[in-house]
mmCIF file of C-alpha atoms in Angstrom:
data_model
loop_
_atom_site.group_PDB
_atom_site.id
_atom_site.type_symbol
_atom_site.label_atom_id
_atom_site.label_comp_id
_atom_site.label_asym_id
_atom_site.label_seq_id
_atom_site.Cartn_x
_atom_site.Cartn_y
_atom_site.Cartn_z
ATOM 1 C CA UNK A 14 0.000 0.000 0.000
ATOM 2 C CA UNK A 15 2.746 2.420 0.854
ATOM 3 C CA UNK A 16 4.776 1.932 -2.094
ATOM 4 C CA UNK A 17 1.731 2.051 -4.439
ATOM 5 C CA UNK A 18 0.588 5.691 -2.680
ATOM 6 C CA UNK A 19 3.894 6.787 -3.198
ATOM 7 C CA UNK A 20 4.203 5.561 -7.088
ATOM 8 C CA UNK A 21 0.868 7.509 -7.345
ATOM 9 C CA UNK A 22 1.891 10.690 -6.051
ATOM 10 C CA UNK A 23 5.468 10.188 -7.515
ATOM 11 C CA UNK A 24 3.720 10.076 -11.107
ATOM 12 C CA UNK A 25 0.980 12.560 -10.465
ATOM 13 C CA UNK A 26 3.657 15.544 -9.349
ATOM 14 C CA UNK A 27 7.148 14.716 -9.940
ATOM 15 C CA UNK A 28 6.657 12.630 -13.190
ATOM 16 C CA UNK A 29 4.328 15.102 -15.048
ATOM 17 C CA UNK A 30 5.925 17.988 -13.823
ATOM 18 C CA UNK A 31 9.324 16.976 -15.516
ATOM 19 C CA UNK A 32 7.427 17.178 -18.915
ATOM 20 C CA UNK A 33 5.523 20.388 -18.390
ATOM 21 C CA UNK A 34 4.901 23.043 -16.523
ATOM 22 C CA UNK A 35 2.247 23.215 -13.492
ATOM 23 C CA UNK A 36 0.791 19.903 -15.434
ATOM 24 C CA UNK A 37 0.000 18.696 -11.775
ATOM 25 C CA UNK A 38 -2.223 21.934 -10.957
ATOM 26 C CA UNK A 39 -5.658 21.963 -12.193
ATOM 27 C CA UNK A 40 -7.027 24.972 -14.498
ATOM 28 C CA UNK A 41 -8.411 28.036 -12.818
ATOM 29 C CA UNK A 42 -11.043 29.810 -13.665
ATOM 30 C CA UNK A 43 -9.435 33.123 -14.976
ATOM 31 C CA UNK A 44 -10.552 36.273 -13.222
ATOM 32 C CA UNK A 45 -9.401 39.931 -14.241
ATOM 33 C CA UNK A 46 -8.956 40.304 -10.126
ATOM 34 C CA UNK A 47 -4.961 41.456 -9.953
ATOM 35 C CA UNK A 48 -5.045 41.309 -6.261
ATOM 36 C CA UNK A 49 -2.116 39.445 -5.278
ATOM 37 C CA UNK A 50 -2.767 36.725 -2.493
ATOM 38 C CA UNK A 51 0.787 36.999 -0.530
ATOM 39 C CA UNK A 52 1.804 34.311 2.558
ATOM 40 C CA UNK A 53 1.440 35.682 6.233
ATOM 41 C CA UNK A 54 3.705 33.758 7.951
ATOM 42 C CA UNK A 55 7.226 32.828 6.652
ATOM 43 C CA UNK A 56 7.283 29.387 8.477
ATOM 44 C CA UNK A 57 3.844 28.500 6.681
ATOM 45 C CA UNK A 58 5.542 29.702 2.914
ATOM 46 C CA UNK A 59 8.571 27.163 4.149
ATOM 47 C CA UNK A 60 6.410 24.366 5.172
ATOM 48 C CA UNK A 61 4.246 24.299 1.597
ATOM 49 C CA UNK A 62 7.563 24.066 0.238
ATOM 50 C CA UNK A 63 8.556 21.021 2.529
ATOM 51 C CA UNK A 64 5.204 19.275 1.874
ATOM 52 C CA UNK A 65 5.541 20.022 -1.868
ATOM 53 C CA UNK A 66 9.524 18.383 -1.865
ATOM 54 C CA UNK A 67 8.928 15.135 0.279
ATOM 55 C CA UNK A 68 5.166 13.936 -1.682
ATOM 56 C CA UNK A 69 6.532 14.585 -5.020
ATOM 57 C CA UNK A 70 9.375 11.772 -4.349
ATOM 58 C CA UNK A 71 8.612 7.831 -3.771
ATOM 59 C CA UNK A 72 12.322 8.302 -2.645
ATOM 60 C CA UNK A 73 11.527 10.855 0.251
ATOM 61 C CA UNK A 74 7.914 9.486 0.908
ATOM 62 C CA UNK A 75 8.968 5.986 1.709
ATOM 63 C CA UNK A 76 12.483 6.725 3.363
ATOM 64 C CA UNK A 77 11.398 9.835 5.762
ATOM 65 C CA UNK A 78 7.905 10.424 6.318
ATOM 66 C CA UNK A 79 6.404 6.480 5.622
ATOM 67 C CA UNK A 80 8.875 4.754 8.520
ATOM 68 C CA UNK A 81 7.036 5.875 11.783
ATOM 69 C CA UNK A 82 3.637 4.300 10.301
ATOM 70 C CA UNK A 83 5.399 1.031 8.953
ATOM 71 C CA UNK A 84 6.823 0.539 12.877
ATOM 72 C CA UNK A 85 3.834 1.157 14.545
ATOM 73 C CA UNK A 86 1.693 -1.072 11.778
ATOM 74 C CA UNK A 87 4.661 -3.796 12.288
ATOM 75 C CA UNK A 88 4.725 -3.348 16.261
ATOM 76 C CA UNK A 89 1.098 -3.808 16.905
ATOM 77 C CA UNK A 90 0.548 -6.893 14.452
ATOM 78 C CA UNK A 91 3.512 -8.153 16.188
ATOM 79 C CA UNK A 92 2.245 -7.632 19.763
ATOM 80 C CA UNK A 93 -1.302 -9.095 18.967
ATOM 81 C CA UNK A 94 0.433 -12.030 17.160
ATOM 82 C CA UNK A 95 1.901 -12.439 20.851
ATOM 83 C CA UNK A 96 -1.370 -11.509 23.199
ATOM 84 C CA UNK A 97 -2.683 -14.606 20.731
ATOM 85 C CA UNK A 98 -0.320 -17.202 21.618
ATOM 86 C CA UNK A 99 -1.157 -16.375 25.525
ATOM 87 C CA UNK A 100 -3.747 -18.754 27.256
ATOM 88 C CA UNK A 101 -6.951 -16.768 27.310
ATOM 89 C CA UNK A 102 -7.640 -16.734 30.868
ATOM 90 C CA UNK A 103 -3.969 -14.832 31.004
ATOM 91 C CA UNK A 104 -4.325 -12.205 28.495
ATOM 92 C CA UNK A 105 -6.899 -9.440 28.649
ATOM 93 C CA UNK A 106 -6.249 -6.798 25.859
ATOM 94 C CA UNK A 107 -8.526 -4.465 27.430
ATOM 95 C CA UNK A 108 -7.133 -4.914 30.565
ATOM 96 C CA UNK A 109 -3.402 -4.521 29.424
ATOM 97 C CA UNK A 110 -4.214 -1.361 27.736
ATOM 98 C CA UNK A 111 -6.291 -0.028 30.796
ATOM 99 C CA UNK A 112 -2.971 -0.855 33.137
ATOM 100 C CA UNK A 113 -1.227 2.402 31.297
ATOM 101 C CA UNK A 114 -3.667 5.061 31.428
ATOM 102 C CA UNK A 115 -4.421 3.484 35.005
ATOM 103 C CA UNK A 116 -3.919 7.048 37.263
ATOM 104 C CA UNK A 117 -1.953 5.397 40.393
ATOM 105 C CA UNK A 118 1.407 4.466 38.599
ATOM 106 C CA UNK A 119 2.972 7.850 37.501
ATOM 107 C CA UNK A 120 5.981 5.677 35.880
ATOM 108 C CA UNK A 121 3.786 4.246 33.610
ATOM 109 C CA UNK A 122 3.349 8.195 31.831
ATOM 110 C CA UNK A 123 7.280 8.168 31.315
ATOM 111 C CA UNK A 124 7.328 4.848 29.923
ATOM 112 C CA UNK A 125 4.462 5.300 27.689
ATOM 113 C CA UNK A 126 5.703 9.021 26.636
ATOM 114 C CA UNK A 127 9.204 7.519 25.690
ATOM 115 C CA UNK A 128 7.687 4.434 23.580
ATOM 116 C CA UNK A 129 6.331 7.268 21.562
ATOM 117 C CA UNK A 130 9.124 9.164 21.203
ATOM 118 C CA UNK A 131 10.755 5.683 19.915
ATOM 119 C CA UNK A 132 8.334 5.779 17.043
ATOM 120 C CA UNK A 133 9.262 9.594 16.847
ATOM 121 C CA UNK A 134 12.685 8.738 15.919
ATOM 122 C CA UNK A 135 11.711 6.801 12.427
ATOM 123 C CA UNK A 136 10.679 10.226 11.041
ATOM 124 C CA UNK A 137 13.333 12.120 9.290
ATOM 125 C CA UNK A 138 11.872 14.677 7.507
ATOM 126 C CA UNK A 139 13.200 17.386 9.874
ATOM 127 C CA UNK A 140 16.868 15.702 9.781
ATOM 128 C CA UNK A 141 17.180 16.099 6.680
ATOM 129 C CA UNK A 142 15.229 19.367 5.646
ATOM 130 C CA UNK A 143 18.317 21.705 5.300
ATOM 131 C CA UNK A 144 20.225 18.337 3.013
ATOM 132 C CA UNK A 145 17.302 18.233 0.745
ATOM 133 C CA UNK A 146 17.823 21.911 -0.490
ATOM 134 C CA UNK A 147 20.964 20.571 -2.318
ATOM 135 C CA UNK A 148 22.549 23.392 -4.229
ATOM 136 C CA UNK A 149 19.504 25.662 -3.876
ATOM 137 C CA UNK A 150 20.521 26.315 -0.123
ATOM 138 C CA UNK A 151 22.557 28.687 -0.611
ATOM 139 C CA UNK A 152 18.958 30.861 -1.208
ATOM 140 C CA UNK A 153 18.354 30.329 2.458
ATOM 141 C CA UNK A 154 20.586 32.986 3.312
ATOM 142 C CA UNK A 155 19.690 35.703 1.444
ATOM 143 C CA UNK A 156 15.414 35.351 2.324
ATOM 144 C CA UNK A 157 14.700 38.257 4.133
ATOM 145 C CA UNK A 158 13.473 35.989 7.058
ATOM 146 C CA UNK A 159 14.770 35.279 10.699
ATOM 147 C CA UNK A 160 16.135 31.727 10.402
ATOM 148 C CA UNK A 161 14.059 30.759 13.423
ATOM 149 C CA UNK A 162 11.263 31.236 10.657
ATOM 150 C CA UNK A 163 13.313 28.893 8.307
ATOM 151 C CA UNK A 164 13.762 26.390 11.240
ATOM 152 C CA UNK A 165 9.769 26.050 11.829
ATOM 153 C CA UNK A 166 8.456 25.710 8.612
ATOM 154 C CA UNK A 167 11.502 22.989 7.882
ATOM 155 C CA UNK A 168 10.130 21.147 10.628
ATOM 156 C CA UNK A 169 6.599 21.890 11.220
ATOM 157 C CA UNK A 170 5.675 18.588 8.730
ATOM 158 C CA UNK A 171 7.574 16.173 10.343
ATOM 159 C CA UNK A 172 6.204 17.455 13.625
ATOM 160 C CA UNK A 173 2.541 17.279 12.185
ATOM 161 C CA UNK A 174 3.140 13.501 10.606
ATOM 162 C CA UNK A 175 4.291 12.447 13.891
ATOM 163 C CA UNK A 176 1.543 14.325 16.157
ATOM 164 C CA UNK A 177 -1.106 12.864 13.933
ATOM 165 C CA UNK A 178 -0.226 9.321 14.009
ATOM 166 C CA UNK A 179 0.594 8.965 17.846
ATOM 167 C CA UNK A 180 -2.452 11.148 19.040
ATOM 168 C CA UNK A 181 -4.678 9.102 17.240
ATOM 169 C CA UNK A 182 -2.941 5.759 18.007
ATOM 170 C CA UNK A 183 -3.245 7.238 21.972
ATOM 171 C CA UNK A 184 -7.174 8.405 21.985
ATOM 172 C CA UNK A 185 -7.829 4.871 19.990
ATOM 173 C CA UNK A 186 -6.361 2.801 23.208
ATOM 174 C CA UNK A 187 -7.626 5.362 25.571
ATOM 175 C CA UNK A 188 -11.315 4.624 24.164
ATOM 176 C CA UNK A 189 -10.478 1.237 23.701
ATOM 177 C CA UNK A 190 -9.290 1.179 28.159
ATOM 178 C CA UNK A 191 -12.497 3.907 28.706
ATOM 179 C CA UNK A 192 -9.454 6.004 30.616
ATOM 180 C CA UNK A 193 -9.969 9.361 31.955
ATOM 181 C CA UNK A 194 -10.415 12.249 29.567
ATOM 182 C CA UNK A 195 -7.619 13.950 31.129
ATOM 183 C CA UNK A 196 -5.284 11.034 31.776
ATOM 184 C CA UNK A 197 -5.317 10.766 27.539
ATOM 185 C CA UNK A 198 -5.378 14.823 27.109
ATOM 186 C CA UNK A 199 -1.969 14.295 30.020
ATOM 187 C CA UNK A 200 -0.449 11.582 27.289
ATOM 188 C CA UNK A 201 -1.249 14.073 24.386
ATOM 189 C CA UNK A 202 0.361 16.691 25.663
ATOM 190 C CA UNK A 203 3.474 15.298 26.893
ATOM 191 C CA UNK A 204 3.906 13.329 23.565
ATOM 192 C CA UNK A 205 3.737 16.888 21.918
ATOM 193 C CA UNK A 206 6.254 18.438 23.468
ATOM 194 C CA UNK A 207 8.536 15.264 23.338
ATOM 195 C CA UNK A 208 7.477 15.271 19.380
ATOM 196 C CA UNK A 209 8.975 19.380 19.490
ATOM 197 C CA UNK A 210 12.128 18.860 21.165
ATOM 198 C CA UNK A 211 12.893 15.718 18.858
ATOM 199 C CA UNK A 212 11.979 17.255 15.789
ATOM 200 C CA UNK A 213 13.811 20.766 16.832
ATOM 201 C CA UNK A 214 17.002 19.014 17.261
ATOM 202 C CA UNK A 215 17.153 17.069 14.197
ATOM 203 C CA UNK A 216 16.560 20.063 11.979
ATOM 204 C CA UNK A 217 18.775 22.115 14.345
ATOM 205 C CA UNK A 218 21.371 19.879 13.399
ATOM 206 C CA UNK A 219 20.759 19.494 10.207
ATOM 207 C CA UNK A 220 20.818 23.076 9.741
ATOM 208 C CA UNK A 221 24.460 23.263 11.556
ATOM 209 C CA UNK A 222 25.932 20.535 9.468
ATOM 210 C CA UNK A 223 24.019 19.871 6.093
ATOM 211 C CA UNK A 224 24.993 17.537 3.725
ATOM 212 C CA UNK A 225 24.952 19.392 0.330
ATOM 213 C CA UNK A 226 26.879 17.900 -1.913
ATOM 214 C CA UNK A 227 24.655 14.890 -3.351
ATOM 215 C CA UNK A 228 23.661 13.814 -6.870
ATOM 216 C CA UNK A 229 20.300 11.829 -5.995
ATOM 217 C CA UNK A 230 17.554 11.760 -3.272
ATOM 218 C CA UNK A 231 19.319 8.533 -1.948
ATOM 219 C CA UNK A 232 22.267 10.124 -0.884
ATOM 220 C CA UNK A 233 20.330 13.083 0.996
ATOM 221 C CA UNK A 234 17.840 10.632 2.389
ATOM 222 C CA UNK A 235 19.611 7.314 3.473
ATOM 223 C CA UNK A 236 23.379 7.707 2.812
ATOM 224 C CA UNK A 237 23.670 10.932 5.282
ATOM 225 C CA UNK A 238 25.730 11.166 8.466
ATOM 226 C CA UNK A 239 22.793 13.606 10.139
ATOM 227 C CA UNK A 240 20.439 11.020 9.905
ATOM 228 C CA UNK A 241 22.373 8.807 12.241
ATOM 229 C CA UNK A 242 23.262 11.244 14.455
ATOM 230 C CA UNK A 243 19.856 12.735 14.614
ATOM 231 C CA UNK A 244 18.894 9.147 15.395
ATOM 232 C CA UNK A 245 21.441 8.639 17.897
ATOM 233 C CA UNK A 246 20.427 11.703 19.565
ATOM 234 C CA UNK A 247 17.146 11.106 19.583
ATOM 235 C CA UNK A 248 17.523 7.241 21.091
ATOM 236 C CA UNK A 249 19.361 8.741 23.775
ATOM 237 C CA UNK A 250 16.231 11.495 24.146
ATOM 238 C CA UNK A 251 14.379 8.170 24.624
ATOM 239 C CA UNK A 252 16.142 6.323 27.271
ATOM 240 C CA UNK A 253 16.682 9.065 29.229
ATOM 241 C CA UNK A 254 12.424 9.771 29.126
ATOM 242 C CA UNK A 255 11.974 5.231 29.943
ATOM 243 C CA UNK A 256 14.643 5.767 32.524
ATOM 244 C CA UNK A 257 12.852 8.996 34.461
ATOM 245 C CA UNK A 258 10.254 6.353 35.514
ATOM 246 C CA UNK A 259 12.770 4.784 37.956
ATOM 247 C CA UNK A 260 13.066 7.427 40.578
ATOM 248 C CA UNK A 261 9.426 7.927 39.755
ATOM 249 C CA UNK A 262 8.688 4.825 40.923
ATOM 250 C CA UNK A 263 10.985 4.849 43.686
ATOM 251 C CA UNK A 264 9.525 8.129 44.348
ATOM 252 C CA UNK A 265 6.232 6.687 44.548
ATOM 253 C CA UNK A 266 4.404 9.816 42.447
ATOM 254 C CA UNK A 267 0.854 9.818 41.120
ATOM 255 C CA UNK A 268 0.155 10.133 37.626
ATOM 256 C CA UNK A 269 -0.353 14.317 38.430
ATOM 257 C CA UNK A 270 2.841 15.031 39.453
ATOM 258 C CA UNK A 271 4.958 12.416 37.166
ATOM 259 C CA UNK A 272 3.083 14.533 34.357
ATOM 260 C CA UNK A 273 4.188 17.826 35.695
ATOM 261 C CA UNK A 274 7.823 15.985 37.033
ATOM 262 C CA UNK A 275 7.869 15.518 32.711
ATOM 263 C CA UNK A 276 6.942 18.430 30.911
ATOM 264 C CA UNK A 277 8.493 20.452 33.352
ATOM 265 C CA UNK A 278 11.939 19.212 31.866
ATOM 266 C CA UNK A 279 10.487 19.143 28.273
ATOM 267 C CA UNK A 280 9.875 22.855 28.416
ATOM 268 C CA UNK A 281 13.144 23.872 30.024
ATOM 269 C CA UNK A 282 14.743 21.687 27.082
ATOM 270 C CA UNK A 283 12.404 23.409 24.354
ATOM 271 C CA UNK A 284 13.469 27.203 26.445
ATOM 272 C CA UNK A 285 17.361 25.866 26.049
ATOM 273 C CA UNK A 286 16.538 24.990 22.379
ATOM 274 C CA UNK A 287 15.030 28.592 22.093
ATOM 275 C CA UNK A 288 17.915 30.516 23.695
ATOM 276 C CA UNK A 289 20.742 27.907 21.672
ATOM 277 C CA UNK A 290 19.214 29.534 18.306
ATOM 278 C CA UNK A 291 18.898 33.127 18.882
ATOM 279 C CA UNK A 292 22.591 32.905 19.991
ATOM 280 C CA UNK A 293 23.378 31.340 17.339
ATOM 281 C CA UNK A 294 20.899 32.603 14.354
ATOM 282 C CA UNK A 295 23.679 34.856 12.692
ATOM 283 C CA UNK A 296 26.191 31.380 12.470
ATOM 284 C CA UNK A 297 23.304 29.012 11.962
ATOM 285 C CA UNK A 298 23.779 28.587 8.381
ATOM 286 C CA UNK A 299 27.363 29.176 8.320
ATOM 287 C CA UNK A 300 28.328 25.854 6.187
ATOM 288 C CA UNK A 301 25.903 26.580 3.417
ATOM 289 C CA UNK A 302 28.219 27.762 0.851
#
């Protein structure tokens, strides 16, 4: 199914367009209006252009944006395949699933939170947003934009890819476990700002260090040092997120104050993140050349 969505868009955009010009775009009805219809927001103009570059490639659309879906489909066929081979009197799905939105074990938020930011770490659309310019990067530093503006519309996509797929994989169990409204809205957010900081960093990164001299999409998507790194980085994001729910539990905390115990620490990182780029926004792009 994947590869024959992305064959389909491949052909419809990137095929056709190679042959003619806005082919892809269907005809408008002409007006004699000459108002011209500009973009508010810088980030929003970069983010069009992100959606536009990664859904006009199978290359892109299978190797960074398709991978967090494929786990997820692969994880959950794999852990029914073993609820299945349990006797039935041991294995209650509902039950299972009801055990991690269950409000008395606050280390269960942090372990939860970090398997999602596990399937965060298969996207990388924002680790390689600055690569994928190629030789056009060098246009990137003579916008008349803040490159904060630059960095959020780079990764705005891979942020919304990821926040879609876990928030609905999270309200699905959560109705399937009848939890609390606000123990789901608790997972939500803290997935969110997990799904910020890991997506900031990897286009951070790739911004510091991009990888600009490639001939094909494989090179900038696969065969890229940023990608493991960004990976790497992220892992370690991970562990450290499973591992806060060991003084948690130790601790003792409810579900409230492991939640606030979490994004506390995501926000100061996000802050840090924040402060890192305005110090460094007039070097940020110094290895575009």
């Amino acid at each position: 199914l994947f590869i024959f969505l992305a064959y389909l868009l491949a052909s419809k955009i990137y095929h056709a367009s190679l042959f003619s010009v806005d082919v892809t775009k269907r005809k408008r009805k002409e007006t004699t209006d000459k108002t011209v219809v500009k973009t508010t927001s810088p980030a929003l103009a970069f983010f069009k252009n992100e959606v536009r570059t990664i859904f006009r490639s199978s290359t892109y659309t299978l190797n960074l944006a398709a991978p967090i879906l494929m786990v997820l489909i692969i994880t959950i066929i794999s852990a029914i395949g073993g609820l299945s081979s349990i006797p039935e009197e041991q294995s209650n799905l509902v039950e299972l699933i009801g055990f991690i939105f269950d409000p008395q074990y606050g280390h269960l938020l942090t372990i939860g939170v970090g398997a999602s930011a596990f399937f965060f770490m298969m996207n990388m659309i924002s680790a390689t947003a600055f690569t994928r310019e190629g030789n056009n990067a060098q246009l990137l530093k003579i916008y008349p934009v803040n490159v904060r503006d630059i960095l959020y519309g780079k990764m705005l996509l891979g942020f919304l890819i990821n926040e879609v797929v876990m928030t609905l994989f999270i309200i699905t169990l959560g109705i399937i476990a009848k939890a609390n409204f606000f123990i789901i809205l608790a997972y939500v957010i803290a997935i969110t700002l997990v799904n910020v900081v890991m997506n900031y960093i990897s286009v951070l990164l790739d911004a510091r260090f991009p990888l600009l001299n490639w001939t094909n999409e494989i090179e900038a998507a696969k065969q890229n040092k940023n990608v493991l790194i960004a990976m790497g980085i992220n892992f370690l994001i991970t562990t450290i997120i499973i591992g806060l729910s060991v003084p948690i539990y130790f601790m003792e905390l409810p579900f409230g104050l492991a939640f606030v115990f979490l994004i506390s620490i995501l926000i100061l990182v996000i802050v840090v993140l924040e402060l890192v780029v305005h110090k460094l926004e007039p070097k940020l792009l110094k290895k575009i050349q």
